[in-house]
Amino acid sequence: MAKVTRQVVPAWRFILVILLLACLASLLIWRVLSLQVLDTERGHEFLRGQGDARTVRTEHIPAYRGVISDRNGEPLAISTPVASIWINPKHIISESDRWAELAGVLGMSRQKLKEKIIQNSRRGFVYLRRHLSPQLADEILALRIKGVNVQREYKRYYPAGEVASHIVGFTNIDDQGQEGMELAFESWLKGESGSKRVLKDLHGNVFRDIGQGVSASSGKDLMLSIDMRLQYLAYRELKAAMKRVEAKSGSVVMLDSQTGEVLAMVNQPSFNPNNRRALKPAHMRNRAMTDMFEPGSTVKPLTVVAALESGRYQPNTVINTSPGYIRVGKKTLVDPVNYGSIDVTSILTKSSQVGTSKIALDLDEQSVWEVFSRFGLGVSTGSSFPGESAGLLPGRPNWRPIERVNFAFGYGLTVTPLQLAQAYSVFASGGVLRPATLLRQEQVEKGEQIISEKVAGQLVDMLKTVTGEDGTAKRARVASYSVAGKTGTVHKVSDKGGYADNRYMAVFAGLAPASEPRIVTVVMIDEPNLDKYHGGESAAPVFSRVVTDALRILDVTPDKALPVNRLVNGKPVKGRRKSA
Amino acid sequence: MLAVSLLVLLLVVVSALGVIYSSYKSRQLFSEVQQQNREAMRLEEDWGRLLLEQSTWASHARIERLAKSELKMVVPAPETIIVVKR
């Protein structure tokens, strides 16, 4: 056994060790203090920030866009939840063994996915696929591939498709209104998207809602004034007519004459808002509100209003239109035949240029212009529809005779089909002008009495003759209902200047039933083929078909004496298999 | 003195258990909320889908076609209509 030798340990060694230990301890304390308490550069605030940056996420909550529906609540635009897949290429680049799997579920080619990832490898956010069904998105999430994320969104569907696409418009992929009512009422429809703060684990699963944030508030619903039953009807008939007369484009507008609400507004060509791949900009135009045309003879009733108001004319005042032409300045205006001496009513019935010219030249210089402007021509209807045009109603201090005459039969000014319908609704409502609106009205707008009830009534009676035996629009007649209206056949402006001889627009504007008007309808057909270019031949039949069914759908009591009661032994005679 | 200490100790233990319970409960409720949200989302999807389905089946074009072809319905000719009441 070795002998243990004891040596005296110097005191300074103890002190040294203790000092060293104390030093270490104070270093530790300093470190702890600097991390947790003191406000140093990399102190607790920095650390908390870093911690939050790794776990706290602000999630975007998309707002539900309001539903657009027709006046009966039938949906025209609805949002359904969809999911978009986005990737973080920086993360997914290291997961190359799983790309094939992802491509498989997405139905993408592997090559394409690979290219997409590699091309964007320096980015942090790339959409892979947008607007997938939520089920498919869940399948993709279940793969748990790093860097693949899902974003909840809404996609807009348009159940009415091309029938109402011009009015309703559409949204872009980010749910913002681009056209039509979707654009006009963007802020009303869109709602406020919200956000919430959540804690996420390594795999991106939410494990706690911190609860700070804004909840999303849904957009408000929008009820349009159109009636889908009438809209569909008008669309079907216009489309058929376009084919029949081989026209370039066309529009039908139907107004409720009591309220000014637009019941139907269709245009051809149209487009399907649910499939916009082959969309042509020309198809997107809501021609009934954006396209201006010279109204031609359809404004003659307004000239007659000026005549009646002057007090110098009555519906039965006789005017001599012999010899069937009239020279105004350097121009000669002709009627198809010499009508001889006819009254003011017949001037409308036959749409006599000579008669209208004589009236216009006889009236006060400004009075025709003044009536047009009172009827809302040249002024936007105030519907706030994007791209609505106001038409043109140029006024001037001194009119040359030819200008006055041209004006009186509808050249030298432009209107939209909607404006024309709005103007005709004045006759239908006993002289009250109500602004045309695309929104369903809870209360009837009071409107403005712009012509006396008497004159309005006289005009309706006069316009009834247009669909009579001698009129220009026998084909606008509607079985069981009386119709008042006016045709128009307008030369189009030629590319070379002046009017083209062989290009026309055919128009028919009318109201029904004439005894107690309920609807005003304007049919406009652009460049019908030359056999049927006249308004009475191409536009009037469309009017007749649309109005016949519309009055039936609206359950309006027939005002024309029905033909003999064809009851035979209590059973109706075998009906024809065709609608009249 | 001892009694007070014991009481405080007891209170501490009770409040600690309370914290455990409430945070457990909050987690449970949170997961329930998540589930309900998912359910709401699913129902919303269903609603949208059904609405679309409805408007497809009930589209005017389709109804008209079926009424004409399958049910052989026709619009009565005006002369066969008798007005019962005006």
XYZ file of C-alpha atoms in Angstrom:
666
model
C 0.000 0.000 0.000
C 1.467 3.297 -1.053
C 1.822 5.937 1.436
C -0.366 8.856 0.942
C 1.545 11.985 1.042
C -0.201 15.082 2.064
C 0.754 18.359 0.632
C -0.464 21.707 1.694
C -2.670 23.102 -1.102
C -2.103 26.816 -1.547
C -5.211 28.926 -0.916
C -4.908 30.791 -4.237
C -5.831 27.653 -6.118
C -9.145 27.431 -4.354
C -9.751 31.053 -5.075
C -8.823 30.578 -8.705
C -11.248 27.677 -9.154
C -14.051 29.508 -7.389
C -13.433 32.607 -9.443
C -13.469 30.592 -12.638
C -16.705 28.912 -11.634
C -18.232 32.232 -10.666
C -17.179 33.596 -14.002
C -18.857 30.773 -15.852
C -21.986 31.176 -13.787
C -22.170 34.884 -14.416
C -21.629 34.271 -18.131
C -24.552 31.922 -18.076
C -26.653 34.408 -16.156
C -25.674 37.125 -18.618
C -26.610 34.931 -21.524
C -29.942 34.083 -19.990
C -30.581 37.735 -19.209
C -29.665 38.881 -22.674
C -31.904 36.288 -24.243
C -34.877 36.679 -21.986
C -34.885 40.042 -20.278
C -32.566 42.649 -21.691
C -33.411 44.432 -24.866
C -30.388 43.399 -26.877
C -30.047 43.003 -30.617
C -30.671 39.287 -30.641
C -32.717 39.302 -27.485
C -36.127 38.004 -26.626
C -37.999 40.074 -29.126
C -35.903 38.802 -31.963
C -36.335 35.253 -30.767
C -40.067 35.548 -30.384
C -40.280 37.031 -33.843
C -38.301 34.135 -35.244
C -40.477 31.659 -33.409
C -43.652 33.265 -34.703
C -42.256 33.406 -38.181
C -41.985 29.652 -38.093
C -45.377 28.846 -36.646
C -47.833 31.737 -36.834
C -49.536 32.023 -40.161
C -52.173 34.463 -41.331
C -54.745 32.595 -43.308
C -56.770 34.388 -45.914
C -60.502 33.706 -45.752
C -62.114 34.400 -49.106
C -65.436 36.222 -48.995
C -68.465 34.661 -50.542
C -69.630 36.684 -53.536
C -73.312 37.544 -53.594
C -75.694 35.630 -55.826
C -77.155 37.373 -58.857
C -80.668 36.226 -59.553
C -83.543 37.144 -61.804
C -86.726 38.797 -60.524
C -88.151 35.454 -59.428
C -85.035 34.380 -57.580
C -83.711 32.066 -60.244
C -79.913 32.100 -59.919
C -77.928 33.689 -62.746
C -74.503 33.741 -61.095
C -73.443 31.703 -58.094
C -70.151 31.061 -56.397
C -69.059 27.588 -55.451
C -65.995 26.777 -53.373
C -63.025 25.434 -55.277
C -59.393 24.922 -54.401
C -56.244 26.081 -56.083
C -52.989 24.199 -55.667
C -49.867 26.232 -55.282
C -46.331 25.113 -54.722
C -43.286 26.513 -53.100
C -40.617 25.434 -55.599
C -37.840 26.036 -53.059
C -39.283 23.282 -50.911
C -40.579 20.892 -53.500
C -37.321 20.887 -55.430
C -35.827 18.537 -52.859
C -38.764 16.150 -53.062
C -38.100 15.014 -56.609
C -38.913 11.389 -55.787
C -42.517 12.380 -55.193
C -43.144 14.533 -58.248
C -44.494 11.624 -60.229
C -47.054 10.924 -57.547
C -48.219 14.535 -57.543
C -48.402 14.692 -61.321
C -50.487 11.528 -61.286
C -53.135 12.921 -58.954
C -53.217 16.253 -60.763
C -53.485 14.615 -64.156
C -50.464 16.549 -65.364
C -47.635 15.131 -67.373
C -44.497 14.502 -65.319
C -42.379 16.385 -67.768
C -44.553 19.464 -67.493
C -44.520 19.440 -63.718
C -40.768 19.025 -63.688
C -40.299 21.941 -66.028
C -42.583 24.111 -63.966
C -40.697 23.375 -60.762
C -37.259 23.825 -62.252
C -38.107 26.970 -64.151
C -39.442 28.616 -61.017
C -36.948 27.103 -58.603
C -36.002 30.490 -57.196
C -39.520 31.520 -56.376
C -41.604 30.911 -53.315
C -45.076 30.851 -54.815
C -46.330 29.380 -58.056
C -49.857 28.272 -58.886
C -49.885 24.723 -60.123
C -53.553 24.347 -60.904
C -56.434 26.664 -60.227
C -60.064 25.998 -59.481
C -59.989 22.299 -58.780
C -62.755 20.481 -57.013
C -62.274 20.521 -53.236
C -62.264 16.712 -53.139
C -59.293 16.540 -55.484
C -57.516 19.171 -53.422
C -58.017 17.078 -50.304
C -56.481 14.078 -52.066
C -53.461 16.171 -52.949
C -53.104 17.445 -49.410
C -53.291 13.869 -48.171
C -50.092 13.097 -50.081
C -48.303 15.382 -47.614
C -45.664 16.550 -50.018
C -43.534 19.342 -48.697
C -44.117 22.610 -50.507
C -47.554 21.753 -51.884
C -50.335 23.930 -50.557
C -54.002 24.517 -51.109
C -55.753 27.834 -51.308
C -59.513 27.980 -50.905
C -61.272 30.131 -53.461
C -64.631 30.629 -55.085
C -65.457 30.107 -58.681
C -68.372 31.746 -60.384
C -70.860 29.701 -62.355
C -73.492 31.064 -64.658
C -76.422 28.660 -64.863
C -78.206 30.728 -67.504
C -75.142 30.521 -69.754
C -75.315 32.490 -72.946
C -78.952 33.462 -72.507
C -78.207 36.158 -69.944
C -74.471 36.576 -70.312
C -74.553 40.124 -71.661
C -76.442 41.515 -68.711
C -74.894 39.438 -65.962
C -71.338 39.749 -67.249
C -68.607 37.692 -65.619
C -65.719 37.725 -63.177
C -62.077 36.956 -63.748
C -60.187 34.077 -62.148
C -59.610 36.155 -59.020
C -63.353 36.670 -58.523
C -63.428 40.311 -59.580
C -66.178 41.599 -61.833
C -65.072 42.223 -65.403
C -68.212 42.878 -67.389
C -71.895 43.592 -67.029
C -73.622 43.712 -63.680
C -70.741 41.778 -62.129
C -68.627 44.831 -62.813
C -71.258 47.518 -62.210
C -72.099 46.179 -58.761
C -68.650 44.886 -57.877
C -68.493 46.487 -54.452
C -72.037 45.426 -53.605
C -71.440 41.805 -54.588
C -67.913 41.156 -53.468
C -68.007 41.305 -49.670
C -64.962 41.675 -47.447
C -62.428 38.912 -47.330
C -61.234 38.102 -43.844
C -58.121 36.746 -42.233
C -57.266 34.655 -39.196
C -54.055 33.940 -37.370
C -53.250 30.344 -36.678
C -50.378 28.269 -35.382
C -49.107 25.635 -37.737
C -46.878 22.670 -37.106
C -44.017 21.479 -39.265
C -46.339 19.772 -41.743
C -48.479 22.801 -42.159
C -51.398 21.525 -40.087
C -53.244 24.124 -38.098
C -53.177 23.247 -34.427
C -54.361 26.429 -32.823
C -56.419 29.392 -33.836
C -55.026 32.487 -32.155
C -58.228 34.208 -32.932
C -56.927 37.578 -33.958
C -58.210 38.657 -37.337
C -61.223 39.689 -39.297
C -63.969 37.318 -40.213
C -65.054 37.389 -43.827
C -68.342 39.068 -44.573
C -70.268 37.783 -47.542
C -71.227 39.999 -50.425
C -74.830 41.024 -50.836
C -77.174 39.366 -53.275
C -78.384 41.217 -56.329
C -81.817 40.770 -57.834
C -82.126 41.841 -61.445
C -85.305 43.002 -63.076
C -85.150 40.455 -65.850
C -87.510 37.524 -65.932
C -85.672 34.408 -67.077
C -88.775 32.973 -68.716
C -89.073 36.010 -70.961
C -85.318 36.268 -71.359
C -85.103 32.720 -72.620
C -88.044 33.265 -74.909
C -86.554 36.405 -76.419
C -83.203 34.676 -76.804
C -84.694 31.681 -78.556
C -86.681 33.791 -80.997
C -83.865 36.203 -81.731
C -81.468 33.360 -82.366
C -83.926 31.695 -84.737
C -84.510 34.983 -86.534
C -80.798 35.639 -86.926
C -80.508 32.381 -88.751
C -83.576 33.015 -90.847
C -82.548 36.452 -92.094
C -78.784 35.841 -91.983
C -78.154 38.997 -90.031
C -74.898 40.180 -88.526
C -76.225 40.940 -85.092
C -79.423 41.719 -83.290
C -81.001 42.753 -80.012
C -84.311 42.442 -78.263
C -85.266 44.599 -75.286
C -88.453 44.166 -73.320
C -89.533 46.703 -70.716
C -92.285 46.576 -68.171
C -94.172 49.691 -69.207
C -95.564 50.279 -65.717
C -92.250 50.297 -63.880
C -89.481 50.828 -66.418
C -87.876 47.540 -65.408
C -86.061 45.605 -68.120
C -87.779 42.230 -68.331
C -85.589 40.807 -71.057
C -82.533 41.975 -72.905
C -80.820 39.655 -75.342
C -78.244 40.067 -78.067
C -76.827 38.005 -80.829
C -74.088 36.919 -81.145
C -73.726 35.820 -77.579
C -71.167 33.893 -75.561
C -71.097 31.296 -72.836
C -69.567 32.827 -69.697
C -68.768 29.384 -68.301
C -66.423 28.609 -71.142
C -64.524 31.638 -72.266
C -61.740 29.991 -74.214
C -62.943 30.939 -77.648
C -64.325 34.283 -76.580
C -64.369 37.065 -79.124
C -64.647 40.609 -77.804
C -67.347 41.406 -80.357
C -69.541 38.711 -78.831
C -69.286 40.265 -75.398
C -70.936 43.544 -76.272
C -74.340 44.119 -74.787
C -75.517 45.650 -78.019
C -78.889 46.627 -76.634
C -77.121 49.171 -74.440
C -73.785 49.890 -76.059
C -74.510 50.017 -79.772
C -75.969 53.156 -81.222
C -77.910 53.247 -84.452
C -79.924 55.815 -86.311
C -83.491 55.071 -85.315
C -85.073 55.942 -88.649
C -88.840 55.769 -88.900
C -89.212 54.504 -85.338
C -88.959 58.097 -84.095
C -91.693 59.361 -86.401
C -94.233 58.973 -83.571
C -92.125 61.457 -81.600
C -92.287 63.901 -84.486
C -96.040 63.420 -84.463
C -96.036 64.216 -80.720
C -94.428 67.548 -81.584
C -97.104 68.077 -84.238
C -99.994 67.292 -81.885
C -98.528 69.482 -79.154
C -98.254 72.424 -81.533
C -102.047 72.441 -81.637
C -102.007 72.782 -85.407
C -102.449 69.065 -86.016
C -104.935 66.431 -84.954
C -104.709 62.721 -85.768
C -107.237 63.295 -88.543
C -105.663 66.445 -90.011
C -105.290 65.801 -93.725
C -101.976 66.428 -95.427
C -101.456 66.259 -99.137
C -98.474 64.039 -99.961
C -98.955 64.220 -103.733
C -97.076 63.650 -105.962
C -95.283 61.169 -103.729
C -92.019 63.057 -103.528
C -90.776 66.323 -102.100
C -87.670 68.357 -102.791
C -85.916 69.694 -99.712
C -82.817 71.681 -100.508
C -80.857 69.529 -102.974
C -82.447 66.273 -101.907
C -85.561 64.568 -103.112
C -87.458 62.442 -100.605
C -89.776 59.819 -101.983
C -92.591 57.599 -100.820
C -92.850 54.126 -102.340
C -96.111 55.171 -103.985
C -98.089 58.376 -104.168
C -100.357 58.220 -101.101
C -102.297 61.320 -102.110
C -104.090 63.211 -99.345
C -103.803 61.292 -96.102
C -104.299 62.173 -92.444
C -101.591 62.235 -89.775
C -102.575 58.760 -88.556
C -102.029 57.329 -92.032
C -98.642 58.994 -92.255
C -97.599 56.761 -89.356
C -99.493 53.754 -90.690
C -97.703 53.926 -94.013
C -94.558 55.573 -92.683
C -94.742 58.307 -95.311
C -91.520 60.265 -95.759
C -93.255 63.073 -97.615
C -95.930 63.525 -94.966
C -93.407 63.525 -92.136
C -91.224 66.009 -93.997
C -94.131 68.359 -94.544
C -95.046 68.248 -90.868
C -91.428 68.796 -89.822
C -91.005 71.796 -92.093
C -94.230 73.299 -90.850
C -93.340 72.968 -87.147
C -91.259 75.262 -85.003
C -87.558 74.933 -85.756
C -86.588 73.482 -82.374
C -89.746 71.655 -81.404
C -88.849 68.226 -82.824
C -85.442 68.306 -81.183
C -87.065 69.406 -77.946
C -89.516 66.467 -77.957
C -86.714 63.988 -78.695
C -84.707 65.327 -75.815
C -87.733 65.179 -73.498
C -88.121 61.490 -74.387
C -84.632 60.816 -73.070
C -82.793 60.476 -76.381
C -79.194 61.578 -76.164
C -79.089 60.946 -72.421
C -77.933 57.784 -70.705
C -80.722 55.844 -69.005
C -78.831 56.006 -65.736
C -78.661 52.244 -65.374
C -74.937 52.477 -64.442
C -74.281 49.578 -66.778
C -70.625 49.601 -67.847
C -70.169 50.823 -71.386
C -73.716 52.041 -71.792
C -73.828 54.675 -74.466
C -76.066 57.687 -74.351
C -76.676 58.018 -78.055
C -76.278 61.306 -79.827
C -78.823 64.061 -80.096
C -76.967 66.972 -81.621
C -78.692 70.263 -81.117
C -77.920 73.442 -83.017
C -79.252 76.979 -83.066
C -80.051 77.132 -86.777
C -81.439 74.187 -88.659
C -81.289 73.888 -92.373
C -84.545 72.486 -93.793
C -82.916 69.200 -94.866
C -81.523 68.751 -91.369
C -84.914 69.292 -89.805
C -86.489 66.807 -92.169
C -83.786 64.189 -91.683
C -84.107 64.568 -87.955
C -87.868 64.136 -88.063
C -87.539 60.713 -89.616
C -84.667 59.540 -87.546
C -81.416 60.374 -89.321
C -78.707 62.551 -87.816
C -79.216 61.215 -84.304
C -78.377 57.876 -82.712
C -80.041 55.852 -79.987
C -79.555 52.510 -78.292
C -82.302 49.887 -78.432
C -82.836 50.419 -74.709
C -83.357 54.148 -75.166
C -85.859 53.498 -77.909
C -87.763 51.105 -75.663
C -87.676 53.667 -72.865
C -89.063 56.324 -75.213
C -91.908 54.039 -76.330
C -92.731 53.234 -72.718
C -93.858 56.862 -72.430
C -96.770 56.101 -74.768
C -97.516 52.924 -72.842
C -97.626 54.590 -69.446
C -99.859 57.507 -70.367
C -97.083 60.017 -70.885
C -94.822 59.180 -67.949
C -91.101 58.695 -68.526
C -89.522 56.273 -66.088
C -85.814 55.542 -66.321
C -85.157 52.014 -67.562
C -83.535 49.914 -64.875
C -81.897 46.518 -64.716
C -82.613 46.069 -61.024
C -85.811 44.796 -59.575
C -87.736 47.686 -58.077
C -89.606 47.312 -54.819
C -91.598 50.450 -55.411
C -92.708 51.882 -58.685
C -90.681 54.913 -59.569
C -92.908 57.954 -59.826
C -91.426 59.093 -63.102
C -92.007 62.316 -64.878
C -95.088 63.278 -66.893
C -93.498 64.494 -70.107
C -96.463 64.509 -72.446
C -100.139 64.753 -71.648
C -102.118 61.573 -71.145
C -104.327 62.588 -74.041
C -101.454 62.804 -76.524
C -100.047 59.493 -75.276
C -103.423 57.853 -75.792
C -103.776 59.339 -79.266
C -100.343 58.019 -80.218
C -101.178 54.500 -79.059
C -104.360 54.580 -81.139
C -102.436 55.830 -84.145
C -99.701 53.235 -83.739
C -102.318 50.484 -83.562
C -103.030 51.092 -87.230
C -99.453 50.153 -88.129
C -100.260 46.501 -87.472
C -103.618 46.883 -89.215
C -104.556 45.909 -92.758
C -102.912 48.961 -94.367
C -99.933 49.150 -92.027
C -96.284 48.373 -92.599
C -96.123 45.728 -89.882
C -98.904 43.232 -90.309
C -96.407 40.594 -89.282
C -96.049 42.157 -85.849
C -99.592 41.153 -84.974
C -100.180 39.061 -81.927
C -103.074 36.655 -81.698
C -105.676 37.659 -79.084
C -103.938 40.907 -78.220
C -103.907 44.302 -79.868
C -100.506 45.744 -80.661
C -99.295 49.269 -81.294
C -95.881 49.853 -82.783
C -93.745 51.259 -85.527
C -91.331 49.797 -88.008
C -88.031 51.285 -89.012
C -85.699 50.417 -91.851
C -82.486 52.356 -91.709
C -79.735 52.687 -94.250
C -76.423 51.993 -92.621
C -73.605 54.447 -92.907
C -71.218 53.275 -95.577
C -67.491 52.923 -95.004
C -66.915 55.329 -97.849
C -69.043 58.047 -96.291
C -72.698 58.687 -96.901
C -75.301 55.964 -96.621
C -74.885 52.515 -98.073
C -77.564 51.508 -100.548
C -77.624 47.847 -99.703
C -76.966 47.614 -95.997
C -79.806 48.144 -93.580
C -80.890 47.879 -90.016
C -84.399 46.646 -89.383
C -86.166 47.835 -86.263
C -89.530 47.311 -84.718
C -90.660 49.061 -81.536
C -94.039 48.309 -80.070
C -96.227 47.908 -77.043
C -98.885 45.392 -76.087
C -101.702 44.997 -75.291
C -102.579 48.328 -76.812
C -105.699 48.793 -74.703
C -103.765 48.564 -71.451
C -100.061 48.315 -72.221
C -97.987 45.984 -70.106
C -94.798 45.510 -72.091
C -92.759 47.543 -74.526
C -90.530 45.577 -76.875
C -87.866 46.719 -79.293
C -86.360 44.369 -81.860
C -83.292 45.495 -83.743
C -81.695 43.447 -86.485
C -78.440 44.537 -88.052
C -77.935 43.802 -91.732
C -80.606 41.258 -92.499
C -80.273 39.707 -95.932
C -81.658 41.737 -98.744
C -84.858 39.787 -99.302
C -86.134 40.667 -95.875
C -84.379 43.859 -94.989
C -87.513 45.798 -94.183
C -88.338 46.276 -90.492
C -91.807 44.865 -91.103
C -90.354 41.676 -92.535
C -87.387 40.819 -90.361
C -87.939 42.535 -87.021
C -91.744 42.478 -86.786
C -92.104 38.660 -86.844
C -89.645 38.416 -83.940
C -91.710 40.955 -82.056
C -94.864 38.986 -82.740
C -93.428 35.668 -81.556
C -91.801 37.091 -78.438
C -94.788 39.164 -77.398
C -97.336 36.375 -78.005
C -95.599 34.063 -75.585
C -94.569 36.805 -73.188
C -98.141 37.974 -72.667
C -99.234 34.399 -72.101
C -96.445 33.853 -69.576
C -97.285 37.109 -67.828
C -100.921 36.001 -67.716
C -102.281 39.111 -69.370
C -105.972 38.967 -70.240
C -106.514 39.014 -74.016
C -107.996 42.312 -75.117
C -108.990 41.345 -78.627
C -112.346 39.724 -79.185
C -111.583 36.083 -79.604
C -112.864 34.292 -82.638
C -116.037 32.293 -82.360
C -116.288 29.913 -79.528
C -115.262 26.698 -81.123
C -116.740 24.389 -78.531
C -118.354 21.399 -80.093
C -120.422 19.345 -77.657
C -118.358 20.682 -74.815
C -115.126 19.545 -76.427
C -112.771 21.827 -78.240
C -112.206 21.175 -81.874
C -108.984 19.349 -82.407
C -106.407 22.065 -81.969
C -103.668 22.767 -84.399
C -100.314 21.413 -83.504
C -98.721 24.764 -83.839
C -98.619 27.928 -81.898
C -99.875 30.943 -83.717
C -49.135 29.433 9.654
C -48.978 25.856 8.480
C -52.711 25.811 7.823
C -52.444 28.859 5.617
C -49.567 27.348 3.698
C -51.484 24.120 3.147
C -54.501 26.095 1.964
C -52.435 28.068 -0.504
C -50.791 24.889 -1.735
C -54.177 23.341 -2.260
C -55.390 26.382 -4.155
C -52.312 26.288 -6.358
C -52.900 22.640 -7.173
C -56.558 23.283 -7.910
C -55.801 26.218 -10.186
C -53.110 24.218 -11.945
C -55.642 21.474 -12.621
C -58.020 24.158 -13.823
C -55.475 25.416 -16.314
C -54.882 21.897 -17.566
C -58.582 21.285 -17.930
C -59.339 24.553 -19.660
C -56.541 24.240 -22.161
C -57.623 20.657 -22.844
C -61.157 21.862 -23.334
C -60.043 24.682 -25.585
C -58.156 22.288 -27.790
C -61.128 20.015 -27.947
C -63.450 22.865 -28.872
C -60.986 24.157 -31.413
C -60.874 20.871 -33.206
C -64.650 20.811 -33.109
C -64.800 24.278 -34.635
C -62.430 23.166 -37.360
C -64.624 20.192 -38.028
C -67.729 22.332 -38.162
C -66.015 24.759 -40.508
C -65.107 21.918 -42.779
C -68.671 20.696 -42.605
C -69.947 24.189 -43.438
C -67.580 24.314 -46.388
C -68.752 20.922 -47.550
C -72.400 21.919 -47.274
C -71.694 25.108 -49.154
C -70.076 23.059 -51.908
C -73.070 20.772 -51.973
C -75.444 23.685 -52.098
C -73.638 25.270 -55.010
C -73.447 21.965 -56.822
C -77.126 21.213 -56.272
C -78.110 24.695 -57.347
C -76.189 24.193 -60.560
C -77.672 20.774 -61.023
C -81.129 22.160 -60.480
C -80.636 24.940 -62.956
C -79.275 22.475 -65.495
C -82.216 20.110 -65.170
C -84.703 22.954 -65.002
C -83.213 25.011 -67.808
C -85.893 26.490 -69.991
C -84.424 24.982 -73.119
C -84.527 21.481 -71.663
C -88.035 21.786 -70.249
C -89.308 23.057 -73.550
C -87.663 20.224 -75.426
C -89.051 17.580 -73.090
C -92.516 19.101 -73.056
C -92.600 19.081 -76.830
C -90.945 15.770 -77.571
C -91.795 13.482 -74.668
C -95.014 14.902 -73.313
C -96.257 16.029 -76.733
C -97.403 19.331 -75.312
C -98.369 22.181 -77.607
C -99.223 25.808 -77.137
C -102.973 26.015 -77.713
C -103.942 27.868 -80.840
C -105.621 31.189 -80.071
C -108.919 30.098 -81.532
C -109.096 27.152 -79.158
C -108.713 29.344 -76.103
C -111.847 30.319 -74.257
C -111.557 33.136 -71.774
C -113.519 32.151 -68.688
C -113.078 35.339 -66.737
C -111.791 38.727 -67.678
